[in-house]
Amino acid sequence: MASSNGYGTVPNSLGPRTTADGDEEQPLLGDRSLTSKSTGWRKIMTADVQRDWADLLLLACYIITGLLDSASISTWGSFVSMQTGNTVYFGIGIAAPYESTRWIKSGTSLGCFCIGSVFFSSFHRMLSPSPKRRWVLCASFTIQMLFIAGAAAILTFGPQSSSESKKEAIDWSVLVPIALVAFQSCGQAVASRALKFNALTSVVLTSIYCDLFSDAELLAPHNPERNRRIGAPVLLLIGAVLGGVIARSAVGAAGVLWIAAVMKLFVVLSWLLWPSEKE
């Protein structure tokens, strides 16, 4: 309401502000909100994930390993994760190089696995002060997922051939998927080292069998290490059975790879939602 001061009317200073003033202040409030959200998101992604119960995600990776190696052996005759078998196949191939092409595929898998080990270990060490950073684990498993999806896409949309011919073929449509899947396989092992669960590499079982049955407290009621050692081969066996069944079905090895890629995506989402370590 206007009032008089002897020189005419003046607007009431307590009245509503002009639209111009409101327009000037609104973007500032919006910027503050965006900045706050950005800061909160950055804090979440740069925090270390909590180690408690993280072994469950590493154990889930054994199912993925079982799926991939089962499908790989069924389709190409070589492993993509368990490199002990590939080393033996490679040695046999050197002794008798013309009897089979399996040693070439095994050598490709073994070489790419070693290169992947250098890549993922450097990724965890060099890009962050802590290998347990949430964004590092999410990025690592996202890369793994994309490599599996790339291999699945080649099998789905690339040149098609019979399962028998694939076991002896060494063209790009065979070697590239093997290389992609073998490269990413070591990412799980590196993650187990980052989280200090050194036994849960998901790419070897022999040492787990030895540690399990040589454990002096094998029958103790509370033994987390024993429980992990039992879970690892059981879950890999489940994955191997499923992979073998699916690889021999209509969807073939491509279907197995797509399932493995989706499972990697679930691992990424799990790391994204996993509790942070307390500061």
Coordinates of C-alpha atoms in Angstrom, one line a residue:
M1 CA 0.0 0.0 0.0
A2 CA 1.4 3.5 -0.9
S3 CA 1.9 6.2 1.8
S4 CA 2.4 9.9 1.7
N5 CA 5.5 11.7 3.0
G6 CA 4.4 15.3 2.1
Y7 CA 6.1 15.2 -1.3
G8 CA 3.7 12.7 -2.9
T9 CA 3.2 9.0 -2.6
V10 CA 6.0 6.4 -2.3
P11 CA 5.6 2.7 -2.7
N12 CA 5.5 0.5 0.4
S13 CA 9.0 -0.9 0.9
L14 CA 7.5 -4.0 2.6
G15 CA 5.5 -4.9 -0.5
P16 CA 6.4 -7.8 -2.8
R17 CA 9.7 -7.7 -4.7
T18 CA 9.7 -7.0 -8.3
T19 CA 9.9 -9.9 -10.8
A20 CA 13.3 -8.7 -11.8
D21 CA 14.7 -9.1 -8.3
G22 CA 13.2 -12.6 -8.1
D23 CA 14.7 -13.5 -11.5
E24 CA 18.1 -12.3 -10.3
E25 CA 18.0 -14.5 -7.1
Q26 CA 16.5 -17.6 -8.6
P27 CA 19.5 -18.7 -10.6
L28 CA 21.8 -18.3 -7.6
L29 CA 19.6 -20.7 -5.6
G30 CA 19.6 -23.1 -8.5
D31 CA 23.4 -23.0 -8.8
R32 CA 23.8 -23.7 -5.1
S33 CA 21.5 -26.7 -5.3
L34 CA 23.4 -28.1 -8.3
T35 CA 26.8 -27.5 -6.7
S36 CA 25.6 -29.2 -3.5
K37 CA 24.4 -32.3 -5.5
S38 CA 27.6 -32.4 -7.5
T39 CA 29.7 -32.2 -4.3
G40 CA 27.7 -35.0 -2.7
W41 CA 28.0 -37.2 -5.7
R42 CA 31.7 -36.6 -6.0
K43 CA 32.1 -37.5 -2.3
I44 CA 30.2 -40.7 -2.7
M45 CA 32.2 -41.8 -5.8
T46 CA 35.6 -40.9 -4.3
A47 CA 35.0 -42.8 -1.1
D48 CA 36.4 -46.2 -0.4
V49 CA 33.9 -49.0 -0.4
Q50 CA 33.4 -50.9 2.8
R51 CA 35.2 -54.3 2.8
D52 CA 32.5 -56.0 5.0
W53 CA 30.6 -58.6 3.0
A54 CA 32.3 -57.5 -0.2
D55 CA 33.4 -61.1 -0.6
L56 CA 29.8 -61.9 -1.6
L57 CA 30.3 -59.9 -4.9
L58 CA 33.7 -61.6 -5.5
L59 CA 32.0 -65.0 -5.0
A60 CA 29.3 -64.0 -7.5
C61 CA 32.1 -63.6 -10.0
Y62 CA 32.8 -67.3 -9.8
I63 CA 29.4 -67.9 -11.4
I64 CA 30.5 -65.6 -14.2
T65 CA 33.8 -67.4 -14.6
G66 CA 32.0 -70.8 -14.8
L67 CA 29.7 -69.4 -17.4
L68 CA 32.5 -68.0 -19.6
D69 CA 34.9 -70.9 -19.4
S70 CA 32.2 -73.5 -19.9
A71 CA 30.9 -71.7 -23.0
S72 CA 34.5 -71.1 -24.2
I73 CA 35.5 -74.8 -23.9
S74 CA 32.3 -75.9 -25.5
T75 CA 32.7 -73.5 -28.4
W76 CA 36.4 -72.9 -29.0
G77 CA 38.1 -75.6 -27.1
S78 CA 40.1 -73.2 -24.9
F79 CA 39.7 -71.4 -21.6
V80 CA 39.3 -67.7 -21.2
S81 CA 39.7 -67.4 -17.4
M82 CA 41.5 -70.5 -16.0
Q83 CA 44.9 -70.0 -17.5
T84 CA 46.5 -73.2 -16.0
G85 CA 44.6 -75.3 -18.6
N86 CA 45.6 -72.9 -21.4
T87 CA 49.3 -73.1 -20.4
V88 CA 49.1 -76.9 -20.7
Y89 CA 47.3 -76.7 -24.0
F90 CA 49.9 -74.2 -25.2
G91 CA 52.7 -76.5 -24.2
I92 CA 51.2 -79.4 -26.0
G93 CA 50.7 -77.3 -29.1
I94 CA 54.4 -76.3 -29.1
A95 CA 55.3 -80.0 -28.9
A96 CA 52.9 -80.9 -31.7
P97 CA 51.9 -77.7 -33.5
Y98 CA 50.1 -79.3 -36.5
E99 CA 47.8 -81.7 -34.6
S100 CA 45.3 -78.9 -33.5
T101 CA 44.8 -75.2 -33.5
R102 CA 43.7 -75.2 -29.8
W103 CA 47.2 -74.1 -28.7
I104 CA 46.9 -70.9 -30.8
K105 CA 43.6 -70.0 -29.1
S106 CA 45.0 -70.9 -25.7
G107 CA 48.1 -68.8 -26.4
T108 CA 45.9 -65.9 -27.5
S109 CA 43.8 -66.2 -24.3
L110 CA 46.9 -66.5 -22.1
G111 CA 48.7 -63.5 -23.7
C112 CA 45.6 -61.3 -23.5
F113 CA 45.0 -62.3 -19.9
C114 CA 48.6 -61.2 -19.0
I115 CA 48.1 -57.9 -20.8
G116 CA 44.8 -57.4 -19.0
S117 CA 46.5 -58.0 -15.7
V118 CA 48.9 -55.2 -16.4
F119 CA 46.1 -52.9 -17.5
F120 CA 43.7 -53.5 -14.5
S121 CA 46.4 -53.4 -11.9
S122 CA 47.8 -50.1 -13.2
F123 CA 44.2 -48.8 -13.4
H124 CA 43.7 -49.5 -9.7
R125 CA 47.1 -48.2 -8.6
M126 CA 47.7 -45.2 -10.8
L127 CA 44.4 -43.4 -11.1
S128 CA 43.5 -43.3 -7.4
P129 CA 45.3 -43.1 -4.1
S130 CA 43.3 -46.1 -3.0
P131 CA 42.4 -49.2 -5.1
K132 CA 39.1 -49.5 -3.2
R133 CA 37.7 -46.2 -4.5
R134 CA 34.1 -46.7 -5.6
W135 CA 34.5 -45.0 -9.0
V136 CA 37.6 -47.2 -9.7
L137 CA 35.7 -50.5 -9.0
C138 CA 32.6 -49.3 -10.9
A139 CA 34.8 -48.2 -13.9
S140 CA 36.8 -51.5 -13.8
F141 CA 33.7 -53.7 -13.9
T142 CA 32.1 -51.5 -16.5
I143 CA 35.1 -52.1 -18.8
Q144 CA 34.8 -55.8 -18.1
M145 CA 31.1 -55.7 -19.0
L146 CA 31.8 -53.8 -22.3
F147 CA 34.5 -56.3 -23.3
I148 CA 32.2 -59.2 -22.8
A149 CA 29.4 -57.4 -24.6
G150 CA 31.7 -56.8 -27.5
A151 CA 32.6 -60.5 -27.7
A152 CA 28.9 -61.4 -27.5
A153 CA 28.1 -58.9 -30.3
I154 CA 30.7 -60.6 -32.6
L155 CA 29.2 -64.0 -31.9
T156 CA 25.7 -62.7 -32.5
F157 CA 26.1 -60.5 -35.5
G158 CA 29.4 -61.7 -36.9
P159 CA 30.2 -64.6 -39.3
Q160 CA 28.3 -67.7 -38.4
S161 CA 29.7 -71.3 -38.6
S162 CA 29.0 -74.7 -37.1
S163 CA 30.2 -75.5 -33.6
E164 CA 32.6 -78.1 -34.9
S165 CA 34.3 -75.8 -37.3
K166 CA 34.7 -73.1 -34.6
K167 CA 36.8 -75.5 -32.5
E168 CA 39.5 -75.6 -35.2
A169 CA 38.9 -72.1 -36.8
I170 CA 41.5 -69.4 -36.0
D171 CA 40.0 -66.5 -37.9
W172 CA 39.2 -63.1 -36.4
S173 CA 35.6 -64.0 -35.4
V174 CA 37.1 -66.6 -33.1
L175 CA 40.3 -65.1 -31.8
V176 CA 38.9 -61.6 -31.1
P177 CA 36.1 -62.8 -28.8
I178 CA 38.6 -65.0 -27.0
A179 CA 41.0 -62.1 -26.6
L180 CA 38.3 -59.7 -25.4
V181 CA 36.9 -62.1 -22.7
A182 CA 40.4 -63.2 -21.6
F183 CA 41.5 -59.6 -21.3
Q184 CA 38.7 -58.7 -18.9
S185 CA 38.8 -61.9 -16.9
C186 CA 41.7 -60.7 -14.8
G187 CA 39.8 -57.6 -13.7
Q188 CA 38.0 -59.8 -11.1
A189 CA 41.3 -61.1 -9.8
V190 CA 42.8 -57.6 -9.5
A191 CA 39.6 -56.4 -7.6
S192 CA 40.0 -59.3 -5.1
R193 CA 43.6 -58.0 -4.4
A194 CA 42.3 -54.5 -4.1
L195 CA 39.8 -55.6 -1.5
K196 CA 42.3 -57.8 0.4
F197 CA 40.4 -61.0 -0.4
N198 CA 43.5 -62.5 -2.1
A199 CA 42.1 -66.1 -2.3
L200 CA 39.0 -65.1 -4.2
T201 CA 40.6 -64.4 -7.6
S202 CA 37.8 -66.3 -9.4
V203 CA 40.3 -67.7 -11.9
V204 CA 41.9 -70.5 -10.0
L205 CA 40.6 -73.3 -7.8
T206 CA 43.5 -75.7 -7.1
S207 CA 44.9 -73.6 -4.3
I208 CA 41.4 -73.1 -2.8
Y209 CA 40.9 -76.9 -2.7
C210 CA 44.3 -77.3 -1.0
D211 CA 43.6 -74.6 1.6
L212 CA 40.1 -75.9 2.2
F213 CA 41.0 -79.5 3.0
S214 CA 44.2 -78.7 4.8
D215 CA 42.4 -76.2 7.1
A216 CA 42.9 -77.3 10.8
E217 CA 39.5 -75.7 11.6
L218 CA 37.7 -77.2 8.7
L219 CA 34.8 -78.5 10.9
A220 CA 34.7 -75.5 13.2
P221 CA 31.2 -73.9 13.6
H222 CA 32.5 -70.4 12.8
N223 CA 35.1 -70.2 10.0
P224 CA 34.5 -67.5 7.4
E225 CA 37.6 -68.5 5.3
R226 CA 36.3 -72.1 5.1
N227 CA 32.9 -70.8 4.0
R228 CA 34.5 -68.8 1.2
R229 CA 36.6 -71.7 0.1
I230 CA 33.5 -73.9 -0.1
G231 CA 31.4 -71.2 -1.9
A232 CA 34.0 -70.5 -4.6
P233 CA 34.1 -74.0 -6.3
V234 CA 30.4 -74.6 -5.7
L235 CA 29.4 -71.3 -7.5
L236 CA 31.9 -71.9 -10.3
L237 CA 30.4 -75.4 -10.8
I238 CA 26.9 -73.9 -11.0
G239 CA 28.1 -71.4 -13.5
A240 CA 29.8 -74.1 -15.6
V241 CA 26.7 -76.3 -15.6
L242 CA 24.5 -73.4 -16.7
G243 CA 27.1 -72.3 -19.3
G244 CA 27.3 -75.7 -20.8
V245 CA 23.5 -76.1 -21.0
I246 CA 23.0 -72.7 -22.5
A247 CA 25.9 -73.0 -24.9
R248 CA 24.3 -76.2 -26.3
S249 CA 20.9 -74.6 -26.6
A250 CA 19.5 -72.4 -29.4
V251 CA 21.1 -69.2 -28.1
G252 CA 24.5 -70.8 -28.0
A253 CA 27.7 -69.2 -26.6
A254 CA 26.5 -65.8 -27.6
G255 CA 23.6 -66.1 -25.1
V256 CA 26.0 -67.1 -22.4
L257 CA 28.2 -64.1 -23.0
W258 CA 25.1 -61.7 -22.9
I259 CA 24.1 -63.2 -19.6
A260 CA 27.6 -62.8 -18.2
A261 CA 27.6 -59.1 -19.4
V262 CA 24.3 -58.5 -17.6
M263 CA 25.7 -60.1 -14.4
K264 CA 28.7 -57.7 -14.7
L265 CA 26.3 -54.8 -14.9
F266 CA 24.7 -56.0 -11.7
V267 CA 28.1 -56.0 -10.0
V268 CA 28.7 -52.4 -11.2
L269 CA 25.3 -51.4 -9.7
S270 CA 26.2 -53.2 -6.5
W271 CA 29.5 -51.3 -6.2
L272 CA 27.6 -48.1 -6.9
L273 CA 25.2 -48.7 -4.0
W274 CA 27.7 -50.4 -1.6
P275 CA 28.3 -48.7 1.8
S276 CA 31.3 -46.5 2.1
E277 CA 34.0 -47.0 4.7
K278 CA 33.6 -44.8 7.8
E279 CA 35.9 -41.9 7.9

